[in-house]
JSON list of C-alpha atoms in Angstrom, two decimals:
[
{"chain": "A", "resi": 1, "resn": "MET", "atom": "CA", "xyz": [-7.78, 14.30, 13.87]},
{"chain": "A", "resi": 2, "resn": "GLU", "atom": "CA", "xyz": [-11.46, 15.19, 13.82]},
{"chain": "A", "resi": 3, "resn": "VAL", "atom": "CA", "xyz": [-12.98, 15.64, 17.28]},
{"chain": "A", "resi": 4, "resn": "ALA", "atom": "CA", "xyz": [-15.94, 13.39, 16.46]},
{"chain": "A", "resi": 5, "resn": "ALA", "atom": "CA", "xyz": [-13.65, 10.65, 15.21]},
{"chain": "A", "resi": 6, "resn": "ALA", "atom": "CA", "xyz": [-11.49, 10.94, 18.31]},
{"chain": "A", "resi": 7, "resn": "ALA", "atom": "CA", "xyz": [-14.48, 10.68, 20.61]},
{"chain": "A", "resi": 8, "resn": "ALA", "atom": "CA", "xyz": [-15.74, 7.59, 18.77]},
{"chain": "A", "resi": 9, "resn": "ALA", "atom": "CA", "xyz": [-12.33, 5.92, 18.80]},
{"chain": "A", "resi": 10, "resn": "ALA", "atom": "CA", "xyz": [-11.89, 6.58, 22.51]},
{"chain": "A", "resi": 11, "resn": "GLY", "atom": "CA", "xyz": [-14.26, 3.73, 23.24]},
{"chain": "A", "resi": 12, "resn": "PRO", "atom": "CA", "xyz": [-15.89, 2.99, 26.60]},
{"chain": "A", "resi": 13, "resn": "PRO", "atom": "CA", "xyz": [-14.53, 4.62, 29.78]},
{"chain": "A", "resi": 14, "resn": "SER", "atom": "CA", "xyz": [-11.34, 3.02, 31.05]},
{"chain": "A", "resi": 15, "resn": "ASN", "atom": "CA", "xyz": [-11.67, 1.28, 34.42]},
{"chain": "A", "resi": 16, "resn": "PRO", "atom": "CA", "xyz": [-8.29, -0.30, 35.29]},
{"chain": "A", "resi": 17, "resn": "ARG", "atom": "CA", "xyz": [-8.15, -2.07, 38.65]},
{"chain": "A", "resi": 18, "resn": "THR", "atom": "CA", "xyz": [-4.57, -3.43, 38.91]},
{"chain": "A", "resi": 19, "resn": "VAL", "atom": "CA", "xyz": [-1.16, -1.74, 38.89]},
{"chain": "A", "resi": 20, "resn": "GLU", "atom": "CA", "xyz": [-0.40, -3.21, 35.48]},
{"chain": "A", "resi": 21, "resn": "ALA", "atom": "CA", "xyz": [-3.76, -2.13, 34.05]},
{"chain": "A", "resi": 22, "resn": "VAL", "atom": "CA", "xyz": [-3.36, 1.42, 35.39]},
{"chain": "A", "resi": 23, "resn": "PHE", "atom": "CA", "xyz": [0.13, 1.58, 33.90]},
{"chain": "A", "resi": 24, "resn": "ARG", "atom": "CA", "xyz": [-1.17, 0.45, 30.50]},
{"chain": "A", "resi": 25, "resn": "ASP", "atom": "CA", "xyz": [-3.88, 3.10, 30.74]},
{"chain": "A", "resi": 26, "resn": "PHE", "atom": "CA", "xyz": [-1.20, 5.70, 31.60]},
{"chain": "A", "resi": 27, "resn": "LYS", "atom": "CA", "xyz": [1.03, 4.68, 28.67]},
{"chain": "A", "resi": 28, "resn": "GLY", "atom": "CA", "xyz": [-1.86, 4.82, 26.21]},
{"chain": "A", "resi": 29, "resn": "ARG", "atom": "CA", "xyz": [-2.96, 8.29, 27.31]},
{"chain": "A", "resi": 30, "resn": "ARG", "atom": "CA", "xyz": [0.65, 9.47, 27.36]},
{"chain": "A", "resi": 31, "resn": "ALA", "atom": "CA", "xyz": [1.29, 8.19, 23.82]},
{"chain": "A", "resi": 32, "resn": "GLY", "atom": "CA", "xyz": [-1.78, 10.01, 22.51]},
{"chain": "A", "resi": 33, "resn": "MET", "atom": "CA", "xyz": [-0.77, 13.31, 24.11]},
{"chain": "A", "resi": 34, "resn": "ILE", "atom": "CA", "xyz": [2.80, 12.99, 22.82]},
{"chain": "A", "resi": 35, "resn": "LYS", "atom": "CA", "xyz": [1.39, 12.58, 19.31]},
{"chain": "A", "resi": 36, "resn": "ALA", "atom": "CA", "xyz": [-0.62, 15.78, 19.72]},
{"chain": "A", "resi": 37, "resn": "LEU", "atom": "CA", "xyz": [2.47, 17.73, 20.78]},
{"chain": "A", "resi": 38, "resn": "THR", "atom": "CA", "xyz": [4.93, 16.22, 18.27]},
{"chain": "A", "resi": 39, "resn": "THR", "atom": "CA", "xyz": [3.85, 14.38, 15.13]},
{"chain": "A", "resi": 40, "resn": "ASP", "atom": "CA", "xyz": [0.35, 15.93, 15.06]},
{"chain": "A", "resi": 41, "resn": "VAL", "atom": "CA", "xyz": [1.46, 19.34, 16.33]},
{"chain": "A", "resi": 42, "resn": "ASP", "atom": "CA", "xyz": [0.19, 21.34, 13.31]},
{"chain": "A", "resi": 43, "resn": "GLU", "atom": "CA", "xyz": [-3.28, 19.90, 13.68]},
{"chain": "A", "resi": 44, "resn": "PHE", "atom": "CA", "xyz": [-3.19, 20.37, 17.45]},
{"chain": "A", "resi": 45, "resn": "TYR", "atom": "CA", "xyz": [-2.14, 24.01, 17.01]},
{"chain": "A", "resi": 46, "resn": "GLN", "atom": "CA", "xyz": [-5.04, 24.69, 14.65]},
{"chain": "A", "resi": 47, "resn": "GLN", "atom": "CA", "xyz": [-7.59, 23.09, 16.97]},
{"chain": "A", "resi": 48, "resn": "CYS", "atom": "CA", "xyz": [-6.48, 25.28, 19.89]},
{"chain": "A", "resi": 49, "resn": "ASP", "atom": "CA", "xyz": [-8.22, 28.37, 18.52]},
{"chain": "A", "resi": 50, "resn": "PRO", "atom": "CA", "xyz": [-8.04, 31.21, 21.09]},
{"chain": "A", "resi": 51, "resn": "ASP", "atom": "CA", "xyz": [-11.45, 32.45, 19.89]},
{"chain": "A", "resi": 52, "resn": "LYS", "atom": "CA", "xyz": [-13.12, 29.26, 21.10]},
{"chain": "A", "resi": 53, "resn": "GLU", "atom": "CA", "xyz": [-14.23, 28.51, 24.65]},
{"chain": "A", "resi": 54, "resn": "ASN", "atom": "CA", "xyz": [-12.00, 26.95, 27.30]},
{"chain": "A", "resi": 55, "resn": "LEU", "atom": "CA", "xyz": [-10.42, 23.89, 25.68]},
{"chain": "A", "resi": 56, "resn": "CYS", "atom": "CA", "xyz": [-8.58, 20.93, 27.18]},
{"chain": "A", "resi": 57, "resn": "LEU", "atom": "CA", "xyz": [-6.18, 18.34, 25.73]},
{"chain": "A", "resi": 58, "resn": "TYR", "atom": "CA", "xyz": [-7.26, 14.77, 26.52]},
{"chain": "A", "resi": 59, "resn": "GLY", "atom": "CA", "xyz": [-5.30, 11.58, 25.98]},
{"chain": "A", "resi": 60, "resn": "TYR", "atom": "CA", "xyz": [-7.10, 8.24, 25.72]},
{"chain": "A", "resi": 61, "resn": "PRO", "atom": "CA", "xyz": [-5.93, 4.67, 26.46]},
{"chain": "A", "resi": 62, "resn": "ALA", "atom": "CA", "xyz": [-6.16, 3.85, 22.74]},
{"chain": "A", "resi": 63, "resn": "GLU", "atom": "CA", "xyz": [-3.19, 6.20, 22.14]},
{"chain": "A", "resi": 64, "resn": "ILE", "atom": "CA", "xyz": [-5.27, 8.97, 20.60]},
{"chain": "A", "resi": 65, "resn": "TRP", "atom": "CA", "xyz": [-5.82, 12.60, 21.61]},
{"chain": "A", "resi": 66, "resn": "GLU", "atom": "CA", "xyz": [-8.64, 15.09, 21.53]},
{"chain": "A", "resi": 67, "resn": "VAL", "atom": "CA", "xyz": [-8.98, 18.85, 22.03]},
{"chain": "A", "resi": 68, "resn": "THR", "atom": "CA", "xyz": [-12.42, 19.58, 23.38]},
{"chain": "A", "resi": 69, "resn": "LEU", "atom": "CA", "xyz": [-14.44, 21.28, 26.11]},
{"chain": "A", "resi": 70, "resn": "PRO", "atom": "CA", "xyz": [-14.19, 19.94, 29.67]},
{"chain": "A", "resi": 71, "resn": "ALA", "atom": "CA", "xyz": [-16.72, 17.46, 31.02]},
{"chain": "A", "resi": 72, "resn": "GLU", "atom": "CA", "xyz": [-20.03, 19.02, 31.99]},
{"chain": "A", "resi": 73, "resn": "GLU", "atom": "CA", "xyz": [-20.76, 16.66, 34.87]},
{"chain": "A", "resi": 74, "resn": "VAL", "atom": "CA", "xyz": [-19.87, 17.81, 38.39]},
{"chain": "A", "resi": 75, "resn": "PRO", "atom": "CA", "xyz": [-17.88, 16.25, 39.86]},
{"chain": "A", "resi": 76, "resn": "PRO", "atom": "CA", "xyz": [-16.30, 14.75, 36.71]},
{"chain": "A", "resi": 77, "resn": "GLU", "atom": "CA", "xyz": [-15.76, 11.01, 36.37]},
{"chain": "A", "resi": 78, "resn": "LEU", "atom": "CA", "xyz": [-11.97, 11.53, 36.15]},
{"chain": "A", "resi": 79, "resn": "PRO", "atom": "CA", "xyz": [-9.69, 14.44, 37.11]},
{"chain": "A", "resi": 80, "resn": "GLU", "atom": "CA", "xyz": [-9.81, 17.10, 34.42]},
{"chain": "A", "resi": 81, "resn": "PRO", "atom": "CA", "xyz": [-6.77, 18.36, 32.43]},
{"chain": "A", "resi": 82, "resn": "ALA", "atom": "CA", "xyz": [-5.68, 22.01, 32.37]},
{"chain": "A", "resi": 83, "resn": "LEU", "atom": "CA", "xyz": [-8.49, 24.28, 31.24]},
{"chain": "A", "resi": 84, "resn": "GLY", "atom": "CA", "xyz": [-8.11, 26.97, 28.57]},
{"chain": "A", "resi": 85, "resn": "ILE", "atom": "CA", "xyz": [-4.87, 25.85, 26.92]},
{"chain": "A", "resi": 86, "resn": "ASN", "atom": "CA", "xyz": [-6.01, 27.63, 23.74]},
{"chain": "A", "resi": 87, "resn": "PHE", "atom": "CA", "xyz": [-6.06, 31.11, 25.32]},
{"chain": "A", "resi": 88, "resn": "ALA", "atom": "CA", "xyz": [-2.27, 31.29, 25.71]},
{"chain": "A", "resi": 89, "resn": "ARG", "atom": "CA", "xyz": [-1.48, 30.00, 22.21]},
{"chain": "A", "resi": 90, "resn": "ASP", "atom": "CA", "xyz": [-0.97, 33.34, 20.45]},
{"chain": "A", "resi": 91, "resn": "GLY", "atom": "CA", "xyz": [0.50, 35.15, 23.44]},
{"chain": "A", "resi": 92, "resn": "MET", "atom": "CA", "xyz": [3.57, 32.93, 23.77]},
{"chain": "A", "resi": 93, "resn": "ASP", "atom": "CA", "xyz": [6.36, 31.54, 21.64]},
{"chain": "A", "resi": 94, "resn": "GLU", "atom": "CA", "xyz": [5.07, 28.29, 20.15]},
{"chain": "A", "resi": 95, "resn": "LYS", "atom": "CA", "xyz": [7.80, 26.17, 21.76]},
{"chain": "A", "resi": 96, "resn": "ASP", "atom": "CA", "xyz": [7.14, 27.71, 25.16]},
{"chain": "A", "resi": 97, "resn": "TRP", "atom": "CA", "xyz": [3.42, 27.17, 24.76]},
{"chain": "A", "resi": 98, "resn": "LEU", "atom": "CA", "xyz": [3.86, 23.52, 23.79]},
{"chain": "A", "resi": 99, "resn": "SER", "atom": "CA", "xyz": [6.20, 23.04, 26.76]},
{"chain": "A", "resi": 100, "resn": "LEU", "atom": "CA", "xyz": [3.59, 24.53, 29.07]},
{"chain": "A", "resi": 101, "resn": "VAL", "atom": "CA", "xyz": [0.89, 22.23, 27.71]},
{"chain": "A", "resi": 102, "resn": "ALA", "atom": "CA", "xyz": [3.31, 19.30, 28.12]},
{"chain": "A", "resi": 103, "resn": "VAL", "atom": "CA", "xyz": [3.90, 20.11, 31.81]},
{"chain": "A", "resi": 104, "resn": "HIS", "atom": "CA", "xyz": [0.17, 20.30, 32.48]},
{"chain": "A", "resi": 105, "resn": "SER", "atom": "CA", "xyz": [-0.32, 17.06, 30.55]},
{"chain": "A", "resi": 106, "resn": "ASP", "atom": "CA", "xyz": [2.24, 15.27, 32.75]},
{"chain": "A", "resi": 107, "resn": "THR", "atom": "CA", "xyz": [0.42, 16.53, 35.83]},
{"chain": "A", "resi": 108, "resn": "TRP", "atom": "CA", "xyz": [-2.92, 15.33, 34.52]},
{"chain": "A", "resi": 109, "resn": "LEU", "atom": "CA", "xyz": [-1.62, 11.86, 33.66]},
{"chain": "A", "resi": 110, "resn": "LEU", "atom": "CA", "xyz": [-0.27, 11.40, 37.20]},
{"chain": "A", "resi": 111, "resn": "SER", "atom": "CA", "xyz": [-3.54, 12.59, 38.73]},
{"chain": "A", "resi": 112, "resn": "VAL", "atom": "CA", "xyz": [-5.55, 10.12, 36.62]},
{"chain": "A", "resi": 113, "resn": "ALA", "atom": "CA", "xyz": [-3.24, 7.20, 37.45]},
{"chain": "A", "resi": 114, "resn": "PHE", "atom": "CA", "xyz": [-3.32, 7.82, 41.18]},
{"chain": "A", "resi": 115, "resn": "TYR", "atom": "CA", "xyz": [-7.06, 8.52, 41.06]},
{"chain": "A", "resi": 116, "resn": "PHE", "atom": "CA", "xyz": [-7.47, 4.93, 39.90]},
{"chain": "A", "resi": 117, "resn": "GLY", "atom": "CA", "xyz": [-5.02, 3.83, 42.62]},
{"chain": "A", "resi": 118, "resn": "ALA", "atom": "CA", "xyz": [-7.07, 5.56, 45.33]},
{"chain": "A", "resi": 119, "resn": "ARG", "atom": "CA", "xyz": [-10.39, 4.41, 43.92]},
{"chain": "A", "resi": 120, "resn": "PHE", "atom": "CA", "xyz": [-9.41, 0.76, 43.85]},
{"chain": "A", "resi": 121, "resn": "GLY", "atom": "CA", "xyz": [-7.54, 0.73, 47.14]},
{"chain": "A", "resi": 122, "resn": "PHE", "atom": "CA", "xyz": [-3.89, 0.39, 46.10]},
{"chain": "A", "resi": 123, "resn": "ASP", "atom": "CA", "xyz": [-1.73, -0.07, 49.20]},
{"chain": "A", "resi": 124, "resn": "ARG", "atom": "CA", "xyz": [1.65, 1.49, 49.83]},
{"chain": "A", "resi": 125, "resn": "ALA", "atom": "CA", "xyz": [3.55, -1.18, 47.88]},
{"chain": "A", "resi": 126, "resn": "ASP", "atom": "CA", "xyz": [1.20, -0.92, 44.88]},
{"chain": "A", "resi": 127, "resn": "ARG", "atom": "CA", "xyz": [1.44, 2.87, 44.82]},
{"chain": "A", "resi": 128, "resn": "LYS", "atom": "CA", "xyz": [5.22, 2.71, 44.98]},
{"chain": "A", "resi": 129, "resn": "ARG", "atom": "CA", "xyz": [5.37, 0.13, 42.19]},
{"chain": "A", "resi": 130, "resn": "LEU", "atom": "CA", "xyz": [3.04, 2.20, 40.02]},
{"chain": "A", "resi": 131, "resn": "PHE", "atom": "CA", "xyz": [5.11, 5.33, 40.54]},
{"chain": "A", "resi": 132, "resn": "THR", "atom": "CA", "xyz": [8.35, 3.45, 39.76]},
{"chain": "A", "resi": 133, "resn": "MET", "atom": "CA", "xyz": [6.91, 2.13, 36.49]},
{"chain": "A", "resi": 134, "resn": "ILE", "atom": "CA", "xyz": [5.69, 5.60, 35.53]},
{"chain": "A", "resi": 135, "resn": "ASN", "atom": "CA", "xyz": [8.94, 7.25, 36.57]},
{"chain": "A", "resi": 136, "resn": "ASP", "atom": "CA", "xyz": [10.94, 4.95, 34.29]},
{"chain": "A", "resi": 137, "resn": "LEU", "atom": "CA", "xyz": [9.31, 6.64, 31.27]},
{"chain": "A", "resi": 138, "resn": "PRO", "atom": "CA", "xyz": [10.40, 10.08, 30.06]},
{"chain": "A", "resi": 139, "resn": "THR", "atom": "CA", "xyz": [7.84, 12.77, 30.85]},
{"chain": "A", "resi": 140, "resn": "ILE", "atom": "CA", "xyz": [5.89, 14.38, 28.04]},
{"chain": "A", "resi": 141, "resn": "PHE", "atom": "CA", "xyz": [7.78, 17.59, 28.80]},
{"chain": "A", "resi": 142, "resn": "GLU", "atom": "CA", "xyz": [11.12, 15.78, 28.33]},
{"chain": "A", "resi": 143, "resn": "VAL", "atom": "CA", "xyz": [9.98, 14.31, 25.01]},
{"chain": "A", "resi": 144, "resn": "VAL", "atom": "CA", "xyz": [8.57, 17.60, 23.68]},
{"chain": "A", "resi": 145, "resn": "THR", "atom": "CA", "xyz": [11.59, 19.70, 24.68]},
{"chain": "A", "resi": 146, "resn": "GLY", "atom": "CA", "xyz": [14.16, 17.08, 23.64]},
{"chain": "A", "resi": 147, "resn": "THR", "atom": "CA", "xyz": [15.50, 16.80, 27.19]},
{"chain": "A", "resi": 148, "resn": "VAL", "atom": "CA", "xyz": [15.23, 13.01, 27.09]},
{"chain": "A", "resi": 149, "resn": "LYS", "atom": "CA", "xyz": [17.65, 12.83, 24.14]},
{"chain": "A", "resi": 150, "resn": "LYS", "atom": "CA", "xyz": [20.15, 15.06, 25.94]},
{"chain": "A", "resi": 151, "resn": "GLN", "atom": "CA", "xyz": [19.94, 12.87, 29.04]},
{"chain": "A", "resi": 152, "resn": "ALA", "atom": "CA", "xyz": [20.50, 9.74, 26.96]},
{"chain": "A", "resi": 153, "resn": "LYS", "atom": "CA", "xyz": [23.71, 11.24, 25.56]},
{"chain": "A", "resi": 154, "resn": "GLU", "atom": "CA", "xyz": [24.97, 12.38, 28.96]},
{"chain": "A", "resi": 155, "resn": "LYS", "atom": "CA", "xyz": [24.18, 9.19, 30.87]},
{"chain": "A", "resi": 156, "resn": "PRO", "atom": "CA", "xyz": [26.62, 6.25, 30.60]},
{"chain": "A", "resi": 157, "resn": "SER", "atom": "CA", "xyz": [25.18, 3.02, 29.27]},
{"chain": "A", "resi": 158, "resn": "VAL", "atom": "CA", "xyz": [23.97, 0.29, 31.61]},
{"chain": "A", "resi": 159, "resn": "SER", "atom": "CA", "xyz": [27.17, -1.62, 31.04]},
{"chain": "A", "resi": 160, "resn": "SER", "atom": "CA", "xyz": [29.32, 1.12, 32.59]},
{"chain": "A", "resi": 161, "resn": "HIS", "atom": "CA", "xyz": [27.60, 0.49, 35.93]},
{"chain": "A", "resi": 162, "resn": "ASN", "atom": "CA", "xyz": [28.34, -3.19, 35.95]},
{"chain": "A", "resi": 163, "resn": "GLY", "atom": "CA", "xyz": [31.36, -5.33, 35.15]},
{"chain": "A", "resi": 164, "resn": "ASN", "atom": "CA", "xyz": [29.37, -8.36, 34.03]},
{"chain": "A", "resi": 165, "resn": "LYS", "atom": "CA", "xyz": [29.19, -7.30, 30.39]},
{"chain": "A", "resi": 166, "resn": "SER", "atom": "CA", "xyz": [31.29, -9.32, 27.94]},
{"chain": "A", "resi": 167, "resn": "LYS", "atom": "CA", "xyz": [33.36, -7.43, 25.36]},
{"chain": "A", "resi": 168, "resn": "SER", "atom": "CA", "xyz": [33.26, -10.25, 22.82]},
{"chain": "A", "resi": 169, "resn": "GLY", "atom": "CA", "xyz": [30.37, -10.97, 20.53]},
{"chain": "A", "resi": 170, "resn": "SER", "atom": "CA", "xyz": [26.99, -9.24, 20.35]},
{"chain": "A", "resi": 171, "resn": "LYS", "atom": "CA", "xyz": [25.49, -8.28, 23.72]},
{"chain": "A", "resi": 172, "resn": "ALA", "atom": "CA", "xyz": [21.84, -9.19, 23.24]},
{"chain": "A", "resi": 173, "resn": "ARG", "atom": "CA", "xyz": [19.47, -9.57, 26.15]},
{"chain": "A", "resi": 174, "resn": "GLY", "atom": "CA", "xyz": [15.78, -10.16, 26.62]},
{"chain": "A", "resi": 175, "resn": "SER", "atom": "CA", "xyz": [14.59, -10.60, 30.17]},
{"chain": "A", "resi": 176, "resn": "GLU", "atom": "CA", "xyz": [18.23, -11.47, 30.95]},
{"chain": "A", "resi": 177, "resn": "MET", "atom": "CA", "xyz": [18.92, -7.78, 31.39]},
{"chain": "A", "resi": 178, "resn": "GLY", "atom": "CA", "xyz": [17.86, -8.35, 34.97]},
{"chain": "A", "resi": 179, "resn": "LYS", "atom": "CA", "xyz": [21.45, -9.47, 35.58]},
{"chain": "A", "resi": 180, "resn": "TYR", "atom": "CA", "xyz": [22.43, -5.80, 35.46]},
{"chain": "A", "resi": 181, "resn": "SER", "atom": "CA", "xyz": [19.98, -4.97, 38.22]},
{"chain": "A", "resi": 182, "resn": "LYS", "atom": "CA", "xyz": [20.89, -4.43, 41.82]},
{"chain": "A", "resi": 183, "resn": "PRO", "atom": "CA", "xyz": [19.70, -7.20, 44.15]},
{"chain": "A", "resi": 184, "resn": "ALA", "atom": "CA", "xyz": [16.52, -6.46, 46.03]},
{"chain": "A", "resi": 185, "resn": "LYS", "atom": "CA", "xyz": [16.91, -4.82, 49.42]},
{"chain": "A", "resi": 186, "resn": "GLU", "atom": "CA", "xyz": [14.97, -6.56, 52.15]},
{"chain": "A", "resi": 187, "resn": "GLU", "atom": "CA", "xyz": [13.44, -3.92, 54.42]},
{"chain": "A", "resi": 188, "resn": "ASP", "atom": "CA", "xyz": [11.80, -4.58, 57.76]},
{"chain": "A", "resi": 189, "resn": "ASP", "atom": "CA", "xyz": [8.40, -3.58, 56.48]},
{"chain": "A", "resi": 190, "resn": "GLY", "atom": "CA", "xyz": [8.80, -5.79, 53.41]},
{"chain": "A", "resi": 191, "resn": "LEU", "atom": "CA", "xyz": [7.34, -3.13, 51.13]},
{"chain": "A", "resi": 192, "resn": "ASP", "atom": "CA", "xyz": [10.35, -1.72, 49.32]},
{"chain": "A", "resi": 193, "resn": "GLU", "atom": "CA", "xyz": [10.66, -2.95, 45.77]},
{"chain": "A", "resi": 194, "resn": "GLU", "atom": "CA", "xyz": [13.82, -4.00, 43.94]},
{"chain": "A", "resi": 195, "resn": "GLU", "atom": "CA", "xyz": [16.11, -1.10, 43.06]},
{"chain": "A", "resi": 196, "resn": "GLU", "atom": "CA", "xyz": [17.75, -1.30, 39.68]},
{"chain": "A", "resi": 197, "resn": "GLU", "atom": "CA", "xyz": [20.39, 0.30, 37.56]},
{"chain": "A", "resi": 198, "resn": "GLN", "atom": "CA", "xyz": [18.04, 1.64, 34.90]},
{"chain": "A", "resi": 199, "resn": "GLY", "atom": "CA", "xyz": [19.10, 1.71, 31.27]},
{"chain": "A", "resi": 200, "resn": "GLU", "atom": "CA", "xyz": [17.41, 3.66, 28.52]},
{"chain": "A", "resi": 201, "resn": "CYS", "atom": "CA", "xyz": [16.81, 2.62, 24.94]},
{"chain": "A", "resi": 202, "resn": "ALA", "atom": "CA", "xyz": [18.96, 4.99, 22.89]},
{"chain": "A", "resi": 203, "resn": "ALA", "atom": "CA", "xyz": [16.29, 5.05, 20.19]},
{"chain": "A", "resi": 204, "resn": "CYS", "atom": "CA", "xyz": [13.02, 5.76, 22.05]},
{"chain": "A", "resi": 205, "resn": "GLY", "atom": "CA", "xyz": [14.26, 6.84, 25.49]},
{"chain": "A", "resi": 206, "resn": "GLU", "atom": "CA", "xyz": [12.15, 4.36, 27.44]},
{"chain": "A", "resi": 207, "resn": "SER", "atom": "CA", "xyz": [13.79, 2.70, 30.44]},
{"chain": "A", "resi": 208, "resn": "TYR", "atom": "CA", "xyz": [14.26, -0.98, 31.06]},
{"chain": "A", "resi": 209, "resn": "VAL", "atom": "CA", "xyz": [11.56, -2.43, 33.31]},
{"chain": "A", "resi": 210, "resn": "SER", "atom": "CA", "xyz": [12.34, -5.72, 35.04]},
{"chain": "A", "resi": 211, "resn": "ALA", "atom": "CA", "xyz": [8.77, -6.95, 34.68]},
{"chain": "A", "resi": 212, "resn": "SER", "atom": "CA", "xyz": [9.04, -6.71, 30.90]},
{"chain": "A", "resi": 213, "resn": "ASP", "atom": "CA", "xyz": [10.23, -9.55, 28.68]},
{"chain": "A", "resi": 214, "resn": "GLU", "atom": "CA", "xyz": [11.18, -7.23, 25.82]},
{"chain": "A", "resi": 215, "resn": "PHE", "atom": "CA", "xyz": [14.26, -8.13, 23.81]},
{"chain": "A", "resi": 216, "resn": "TRP", "atom": "CA", "xyz": [17.23, -5.70, 24.01]},
{"chain": "A", "resi": 217, "resn": "ILE", "atom": "CA", "xyz": [20.51, -5.54, 22.11]},
{"chain": "A", "resi": 218, "resn": "CYS", "atom": "CA", "xyz": [23.69, -3.55, 22.72]},
{"chain": "A", "resi": 219, "resn": "CYS", "atom": "CA", "xyz": [25.91, -1.93, 20.11]},
{"chain": "A", "resi": 220, "resn": "ASP", "atom": "CA", "xyz": [29.49, -3.23, 20.19]},
{"chain": "A", "resi": 221, "resn": "LEU", "atom": "CA", "xyz": [30.87, 0.18, 19.19]},
{"chain": "A", "resi": 222, "resn": "CYS", "atom": "CA", "xyz": [29.05, 2.80, 21.25]},
{"chain": "A", "resi": 223, "resn": "GLU", "atom": "CA", "xyz": [27.80, 0.28, 23.87]},
{"chain": "A", "resi": 224, "resn": "LYS", "atom": "CA", "xyz": [24.32, 1.78, 23.94]},
{"chain": "A", "resi": 225, "resn": "TRP", "atom": "CA", "xyz": [21.28, -0.43, 24.49]},
{"chain": "A", "resi": 226, "resn": "TYR", "atom": "CA", "xyz": [18.29, -0.62, 22.15]},
{"chain": "A", "resi": 227, "resn": "HIS", "atom": "CA", "xyz": [14.91, -2.33, 22.11]},
{"chain": "A", "resi": 228, "resn": "GLY", "atom": "CA", "xyz": [15.13, -5.02, 19.46]},
{"chain": "A", "resi": 229, "resn": "LYS", "atom": "CA", "xyz": [11.92, -3.67, 17.91]},
{"chain": "A", "resi": 230, "resn": "CYS", "atom": "CA", "xyz": [13.40, -0.15, 17.68]},
{"chain": "A", "resi": 231, "resn": "VAL", "atom": "CA", "xyz": [16.32, -1.34, 15.53]},
{"chain": "A", "resi": 232, "resn": "LYS", "atom": "CA", "xyz": [14.39, -4.17, 13.82]},
{"chain": "A", "resi": 233, "resn": "ILE", "atom": "CA", "xyz": [16.51, -6.96, 15.34]},
{"chain": "A", "resi": 234, "resn": "THR", "atom": "CA", "xyz": [14.83, -10.16, 16.53]},
{"chain": "A", "resi": 235, "resn": "PRO", "atom": "CA", "xyz": [16.32, -12.63, 19.05]},
{"chain": "A", "resi": 236, "resn": "ALA", "atom": "CA", "xyz": [16.69, -15.18, 16.26]},
{"chain": "A", "resi": 237, "resn": "ARG", "atom": "CA", "xyz": [18.56, -12.73, 14.04]},
{"chain": "A", "resi": 238, "resn": "ALA", "atom": "CA", "xyz": [20.77, -11.63, 16.94]},
{"chain": "A", "resi": 239, "resn": "GLU", "atom": "CA", "xyz": [22.02, -15.20, 17.36]},
{"chain": "A", "resi": 240, "resn": "HIS", "atom": "CA", "xyz": [23.80, -14.86, 13.99]},
{"chain": "A", "resi": 241, "resn": "ILE", "atom": "CA", "xyz": [25.32, -11.42, 14.62]},
{"chain": "A", "resi": 242, "resn": "LYS", "atom": "CA", "xyz": [28.86, -11.61, 15.93]},
{"chain": "A", "resi": 243, "resn": "HIS", "atom": "CA", "xyz": [29.40, -7.85, 16.35]},
{"chain": "A", "resi": 244, "resn": "TYR", "atom": "CA", "xyz": [26.32, -5.64, 16.31]},
{"chain": "A", "resi": 245, "resn": "LYS", "atom": "CA", "xyz": [26.53, -2.03, 15.07]},
{"chain": "A", "resi": 246, "resn": "CYS", "atom": "CA", "xyz": [23.57, 0.24, 15.79]},
{"chain": "A", "resi": 247, "resn": "PRO", "atom": "CA", "xyz": [22.10, 2.46, 13.02]},
{"chain": "A", "resi": 248, "resn": "ALA", "atom": "CA", "xyz": [23.89, 5.55, 14.36]},
{"chain": "A", "resi": 249, "resn": "CYS", "atom": "CA", "xyz": [27.32, 3.89, 14.29]},
{"chain": "A", "resi": 250, "resn": "THR", "atom": "CA", "xyz": [26.63, 2.33, 10.89]},
{"chain": "A", "resi": 251, "resn": "ASN", "atom": "CA", "xyz": [25.78, 5.73, 9.44]},
{"chain": "A", "resi": 252, "resn": "LYS", "atom": "CA", "xyz": [28.91, 7.31, 10.92]},
{"chain": "A", "resi": 253, "resn": "ARG", "atom": "CA", "xyz": [31.17, 4.71, 9.33]},
{"chain": "A", "resi": 254, "resn": "ALA", "atom": "CA", "xyz": [29.40, 5.02, 6.00]},
{"chain": "A", "resi": 255, "resn": "ARG", "atom": "CA", "xyz": [30.34, 8.70, 5.67]},
{"chain": "A", "resi": 256, "resn": "PRO", "atom": "CA", "xyz": [33.44, 9.49, 3.54]}
]
C-alpha cells in the first residue's frame, strides 16, 4: 500500500460521538492494523526501514493502514501510536517484532477509543459498555500470534454452558442466540450491563454480541458456532438444512 494512497483513502478525521460509533471506529482501525501485520506483512516489513526516521503504524476507520511519521502538531489531535517501530525490525526475530508491534497497536487502539469517550463525556455505563464490546474481540496480539485460534480450540462451545440447545436438526440462530445469555443482573446503581456466556465464531474468532442481529449457525458434529457469512450460509438456506456440517468437519469426513 502506497503511503500517499493510504493517506487519501483515510478520508476526513473520524469524530464518533456515541458508543456504537466509537466501536465502529475501533473495529475499522483494528482491521486495518491486522491487515498490516498479517495479509500485508511483507509490504509492512519493507516500509519499516530502520534507516528512515521514527515511523508509526496507523490504522484508519476505513480498514486501511499506513506507516508514516508521527503528527507534527503539538498536542496531536488523537493519541499517537508507538514511535520508532522500524528501529527494532532488524534487531529482533521477525515474529517477536511483529508481536511487539501488535501489543503497541492494541494499546493505541484502546487509547483512541477512550479518548473519544472522554472527549464526548461518556458516563460510567457508556464506558463499561464500550469496554465490553471491545473486549469481546480478540486483540491484535492474539490474532497475530495465533493465540485466538488456540483459545477457540480449548474453550467449550456456547452450548456446553447451557442445556437449552436441541440435539435434533440444525442449530441456527440469528439474534435468538440471546437465549444462551445469562439474565441481566439488577444492581443498586443500575449501571451494570447484562453479563453473557460469550461464544466465539470458530472461523473468525469474534465473539457474539447481544446488540448484533448477525445470523449464526452451529455444526451438528463438532457443535461449534459460526457466523453465517463466514461459512456462506444464509438464514433462508439454513431452513432447508436438517443436519449442518461445518467446513472443517466436512473436510475431515472427505479424507480416505
